[in-house]
mmCIF file of C-alpha atoms in Angstrom:
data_model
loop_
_atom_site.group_PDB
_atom_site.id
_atom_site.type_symbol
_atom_site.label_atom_id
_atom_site.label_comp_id
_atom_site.label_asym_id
_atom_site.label_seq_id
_atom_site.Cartn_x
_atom_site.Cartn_y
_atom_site.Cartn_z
ATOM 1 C CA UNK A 2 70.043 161.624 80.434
ATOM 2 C CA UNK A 3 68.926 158.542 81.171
ATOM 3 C CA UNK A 4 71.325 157.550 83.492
ATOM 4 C CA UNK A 5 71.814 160.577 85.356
ATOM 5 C CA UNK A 6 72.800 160.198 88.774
ATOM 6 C CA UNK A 7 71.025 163.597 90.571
ATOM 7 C CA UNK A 8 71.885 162.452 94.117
ATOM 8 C CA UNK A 9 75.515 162.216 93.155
ATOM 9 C CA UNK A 10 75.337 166.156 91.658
ATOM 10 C CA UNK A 11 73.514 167.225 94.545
ATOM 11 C CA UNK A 12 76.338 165.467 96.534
ATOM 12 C CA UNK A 13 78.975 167.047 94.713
ATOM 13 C CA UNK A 14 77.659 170.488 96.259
ATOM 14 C CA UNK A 15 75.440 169.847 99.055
ATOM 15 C CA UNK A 16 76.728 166.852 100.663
ATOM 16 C CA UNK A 17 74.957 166.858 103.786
ATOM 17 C CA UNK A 18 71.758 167.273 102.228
ATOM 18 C CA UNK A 19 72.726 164.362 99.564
ATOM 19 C CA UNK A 20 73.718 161.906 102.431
ATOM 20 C CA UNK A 21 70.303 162.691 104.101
ATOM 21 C CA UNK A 22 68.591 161.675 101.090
ATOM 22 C CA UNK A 23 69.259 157.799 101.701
ATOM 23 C CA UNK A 24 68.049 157.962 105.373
ATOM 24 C CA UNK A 25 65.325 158.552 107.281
ATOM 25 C CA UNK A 26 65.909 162.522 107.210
ATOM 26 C CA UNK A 27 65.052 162.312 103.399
ATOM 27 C CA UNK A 28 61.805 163.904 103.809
ATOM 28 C CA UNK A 29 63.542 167.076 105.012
ATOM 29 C CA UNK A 30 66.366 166.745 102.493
ATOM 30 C CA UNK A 31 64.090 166.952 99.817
ATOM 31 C CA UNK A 32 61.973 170.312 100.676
ATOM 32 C CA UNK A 33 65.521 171.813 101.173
ATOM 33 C CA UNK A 34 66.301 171.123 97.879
ATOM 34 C CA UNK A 35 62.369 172.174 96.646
ATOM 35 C CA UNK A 36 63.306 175.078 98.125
ATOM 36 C CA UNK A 37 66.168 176.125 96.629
ATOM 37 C CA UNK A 38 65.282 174.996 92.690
ATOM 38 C CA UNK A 39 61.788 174.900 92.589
ATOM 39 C CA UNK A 40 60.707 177.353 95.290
ATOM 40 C CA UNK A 41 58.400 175.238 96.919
ATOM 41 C CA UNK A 42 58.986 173.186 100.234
ATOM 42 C CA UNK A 43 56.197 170.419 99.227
ATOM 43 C CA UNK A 44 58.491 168.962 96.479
ATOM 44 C CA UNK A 45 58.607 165.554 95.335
ATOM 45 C CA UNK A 46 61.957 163.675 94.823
ATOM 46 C CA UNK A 47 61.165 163.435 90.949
ATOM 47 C CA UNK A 48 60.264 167.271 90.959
ATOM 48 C CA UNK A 49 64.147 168.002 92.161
ATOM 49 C CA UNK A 50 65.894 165.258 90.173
ATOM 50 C CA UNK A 51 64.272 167.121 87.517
ATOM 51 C CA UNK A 52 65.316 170.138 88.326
ATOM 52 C CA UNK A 53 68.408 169.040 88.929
ATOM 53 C CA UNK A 54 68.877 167.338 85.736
ATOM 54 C CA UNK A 55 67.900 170.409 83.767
ATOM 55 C CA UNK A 56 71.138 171.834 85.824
ATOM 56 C CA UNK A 57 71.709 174.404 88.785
ATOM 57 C CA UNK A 58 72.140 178.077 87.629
ATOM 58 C CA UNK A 59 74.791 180.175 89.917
ATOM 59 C CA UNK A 60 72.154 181.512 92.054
ATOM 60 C CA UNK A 61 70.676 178.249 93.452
ATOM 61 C CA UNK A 62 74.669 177.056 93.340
ATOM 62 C CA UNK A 63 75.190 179.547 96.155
ATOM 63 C CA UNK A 64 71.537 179.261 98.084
ATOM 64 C CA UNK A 65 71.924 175.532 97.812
ATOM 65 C CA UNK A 66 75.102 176.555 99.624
ATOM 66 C CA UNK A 67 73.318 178.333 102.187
ATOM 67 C CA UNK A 68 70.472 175.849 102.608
ATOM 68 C CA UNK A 69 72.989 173.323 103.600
ATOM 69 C CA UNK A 70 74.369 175.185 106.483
ATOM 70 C CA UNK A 71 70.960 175.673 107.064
ATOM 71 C CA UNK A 72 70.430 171.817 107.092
ATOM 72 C CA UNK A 73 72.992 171.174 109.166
ATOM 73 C CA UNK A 74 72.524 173.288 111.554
ATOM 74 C CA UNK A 75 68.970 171.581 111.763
ATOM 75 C CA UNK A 76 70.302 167.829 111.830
ATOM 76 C CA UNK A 77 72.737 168.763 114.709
ATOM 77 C CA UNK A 78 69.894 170.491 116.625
ATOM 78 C CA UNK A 79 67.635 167.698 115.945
ATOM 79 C CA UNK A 80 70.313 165.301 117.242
ATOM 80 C CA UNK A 81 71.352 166.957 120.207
ATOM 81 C CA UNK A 82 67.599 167.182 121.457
ATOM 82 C CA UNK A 83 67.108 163.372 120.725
ATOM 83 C CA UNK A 84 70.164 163.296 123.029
ATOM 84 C CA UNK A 85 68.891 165.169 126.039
ATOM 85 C CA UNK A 86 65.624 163.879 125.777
ATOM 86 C CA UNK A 87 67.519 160.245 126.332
ATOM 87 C CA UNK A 88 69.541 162.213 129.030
ATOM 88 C CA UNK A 89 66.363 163.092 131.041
ATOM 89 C CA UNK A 90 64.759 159.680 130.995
ATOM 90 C CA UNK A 91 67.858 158.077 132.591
ATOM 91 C CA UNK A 92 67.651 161.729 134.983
ATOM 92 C CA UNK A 93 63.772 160.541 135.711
ATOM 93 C CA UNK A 94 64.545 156.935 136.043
ATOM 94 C CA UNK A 95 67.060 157.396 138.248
ATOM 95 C CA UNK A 96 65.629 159.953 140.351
ATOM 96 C CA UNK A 97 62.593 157.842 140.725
ATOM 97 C CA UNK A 98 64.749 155.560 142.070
ATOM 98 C CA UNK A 99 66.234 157.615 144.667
ATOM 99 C CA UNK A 100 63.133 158.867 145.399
ATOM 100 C CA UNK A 101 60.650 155.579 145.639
ATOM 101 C CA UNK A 102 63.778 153.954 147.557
ATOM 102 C CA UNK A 103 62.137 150.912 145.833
ATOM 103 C CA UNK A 104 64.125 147.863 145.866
ATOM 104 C CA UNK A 105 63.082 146.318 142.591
ATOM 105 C CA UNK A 106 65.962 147.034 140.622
ATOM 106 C CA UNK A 107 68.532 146.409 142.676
ATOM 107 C CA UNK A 108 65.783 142.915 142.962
ATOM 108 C CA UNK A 109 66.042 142.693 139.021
ATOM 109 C CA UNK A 110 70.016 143.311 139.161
ATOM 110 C CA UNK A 111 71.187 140.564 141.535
ATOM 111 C CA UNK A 112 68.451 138.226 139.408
ATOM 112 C CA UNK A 113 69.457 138.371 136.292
ATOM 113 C CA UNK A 114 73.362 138.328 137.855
ATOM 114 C CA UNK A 115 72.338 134.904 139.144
ATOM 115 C CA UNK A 116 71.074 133.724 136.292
ATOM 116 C CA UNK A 117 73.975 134.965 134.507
ATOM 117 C CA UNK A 118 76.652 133.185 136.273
ATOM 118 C CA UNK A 119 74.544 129.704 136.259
ATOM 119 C CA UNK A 120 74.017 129.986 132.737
ATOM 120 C CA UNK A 121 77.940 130.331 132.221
ATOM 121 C CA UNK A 122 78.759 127.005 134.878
ATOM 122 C CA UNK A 123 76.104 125.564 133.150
ATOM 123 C CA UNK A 124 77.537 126.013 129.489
ATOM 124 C CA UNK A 125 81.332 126.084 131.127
ATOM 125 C CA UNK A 126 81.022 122.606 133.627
ATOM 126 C CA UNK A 127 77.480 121.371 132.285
ATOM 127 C CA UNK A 128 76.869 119.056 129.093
ATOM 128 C CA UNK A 129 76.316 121.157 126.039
ATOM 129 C CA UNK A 130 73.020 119.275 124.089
ATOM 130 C CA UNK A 131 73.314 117.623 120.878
ATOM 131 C CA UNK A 132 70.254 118.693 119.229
ATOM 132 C CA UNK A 133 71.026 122.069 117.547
ATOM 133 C CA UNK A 134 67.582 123.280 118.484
ATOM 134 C CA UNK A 135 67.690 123.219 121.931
ATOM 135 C CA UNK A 136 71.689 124.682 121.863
ATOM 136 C CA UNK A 137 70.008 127.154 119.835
ATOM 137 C CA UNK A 138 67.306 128.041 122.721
ATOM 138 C CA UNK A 139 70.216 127.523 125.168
ATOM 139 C CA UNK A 140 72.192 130.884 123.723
ATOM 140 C CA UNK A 141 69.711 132.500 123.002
ATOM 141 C CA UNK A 142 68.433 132.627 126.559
ATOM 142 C CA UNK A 143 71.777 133.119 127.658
ATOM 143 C CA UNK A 144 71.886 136.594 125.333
ATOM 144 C CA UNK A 145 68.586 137.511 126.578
ATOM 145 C CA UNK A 146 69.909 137.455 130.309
ATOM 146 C CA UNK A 147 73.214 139.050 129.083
ATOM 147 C CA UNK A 148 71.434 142.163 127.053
ATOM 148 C CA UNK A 149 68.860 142.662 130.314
ATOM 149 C CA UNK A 150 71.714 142.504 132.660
ATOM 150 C CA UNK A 151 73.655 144.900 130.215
ATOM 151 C CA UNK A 152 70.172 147.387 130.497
ATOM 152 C CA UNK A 153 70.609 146.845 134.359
ATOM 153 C CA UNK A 154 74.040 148.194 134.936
ATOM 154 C CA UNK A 155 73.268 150.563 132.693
ATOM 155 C CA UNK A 156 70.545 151.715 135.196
ATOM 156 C CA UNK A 157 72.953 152.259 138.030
ATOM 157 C CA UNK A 158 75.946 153.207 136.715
ATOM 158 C CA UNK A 159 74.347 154.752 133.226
ATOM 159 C CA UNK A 160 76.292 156.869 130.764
ATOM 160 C CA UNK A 161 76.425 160.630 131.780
ATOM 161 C CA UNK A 162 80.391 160.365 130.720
ATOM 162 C CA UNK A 163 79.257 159.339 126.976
ATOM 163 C CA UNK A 164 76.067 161.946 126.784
ATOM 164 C CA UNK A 165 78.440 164.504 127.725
ATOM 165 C CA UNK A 166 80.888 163.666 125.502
ATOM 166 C CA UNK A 167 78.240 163.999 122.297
ATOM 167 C CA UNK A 168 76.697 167.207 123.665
ATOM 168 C CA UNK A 169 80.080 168.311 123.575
ATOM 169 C CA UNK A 170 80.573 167.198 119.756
ATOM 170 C CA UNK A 171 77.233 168.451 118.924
ATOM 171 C CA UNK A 172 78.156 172.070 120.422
ATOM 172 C CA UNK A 173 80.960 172.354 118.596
ATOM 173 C CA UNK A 174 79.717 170.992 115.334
ATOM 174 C CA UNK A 175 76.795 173.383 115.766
ATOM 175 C CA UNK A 176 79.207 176.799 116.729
ATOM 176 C CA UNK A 177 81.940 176.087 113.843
ATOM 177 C CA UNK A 178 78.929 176.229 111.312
ATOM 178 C CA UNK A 179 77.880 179.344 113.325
ATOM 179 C CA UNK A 180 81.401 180.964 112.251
ATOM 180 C CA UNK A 181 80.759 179.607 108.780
ATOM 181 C CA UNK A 182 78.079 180.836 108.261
#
């Protein structure tokens, strides 16, 4: 009994809940599953590998089944507001923007595009150093620039097309286990 693998059984019938269970939505797989086979949402993991160990009768079998609609249902709720809160930063960012008609980050833009395209003469026409420190220095800074001026087009031309597209994912993920359920 030793060697009982609990998350693997719980996987076998709840795998949602089991794939939660190595991330950082553990918490709330766990008080699922305290639910379900030991009535109690303030569980701890050995509490339910116990219980699970000592085996599932048919009647948690099928609530188990329930609870992980449940918990999915949750997780994409819990996903799609982590996307629309994203969705109205870049919204508040940008309509600061339109509405300071400040000219920093256009100032930041043009910047870090300058020293963009001197850091790539400088590694394409320019001596590359010996010492494998200062190379070392030399890309990072040059990944540093590239990652910032990444964040800056971002800012301007941003992602709406790709936070619509997982709204649209989470909707439907969310209304098929609607049907299921």
């Amino acid at each position: 009994m030793a060697d009982f693998d609990w998350k693997n059984a719980v996987a076998t019938v709840a795998p949602a809940i089991a794939t939660a269970l190595g991330s950082p939505a553990a918490g709330l797989a766990v008080a699922a599953l305290g639910r379900v086979l030991l009535g109690k949402s303030d569980a701890t993991e050995e509490e339910v590998a116990s219980a699970v160990a000592n085996g599932i009768t048919g009647d948690q079998l099928l609530a188990l089944k329930k609870e992980e609609n449940a918990f999915k249902l949750e997780m994409a709720r819990i996903a799609q507001s982590e996307d629309a809160a994203v969705l109205a930063d870049v919204q508040d960012a940008r309509k600061r923007q339109v509405e300071t008609k400040d000219y920093m980050p256009q100032t930041i833009f043009f910047l870090l595009m300058g020293v963009y395209v001197f850091e790539i003469c400088l590694f394409w026409f320019g001596k590359v150093p010996e010492d494998e420190f200062v190379r070392a220095l030399m890309t990072r800074a040059f990944s540093t620039v590239e990652v910032g001026l990444t964040g800056a087009i971002a800012f301007f031309i941003g992602s709406s097309r790709g936070s619509k597209r997982a709204g649209d994912t989470n909707r439907q993920v969310a209304e098929q286990l609607v049907q299921k359920l």
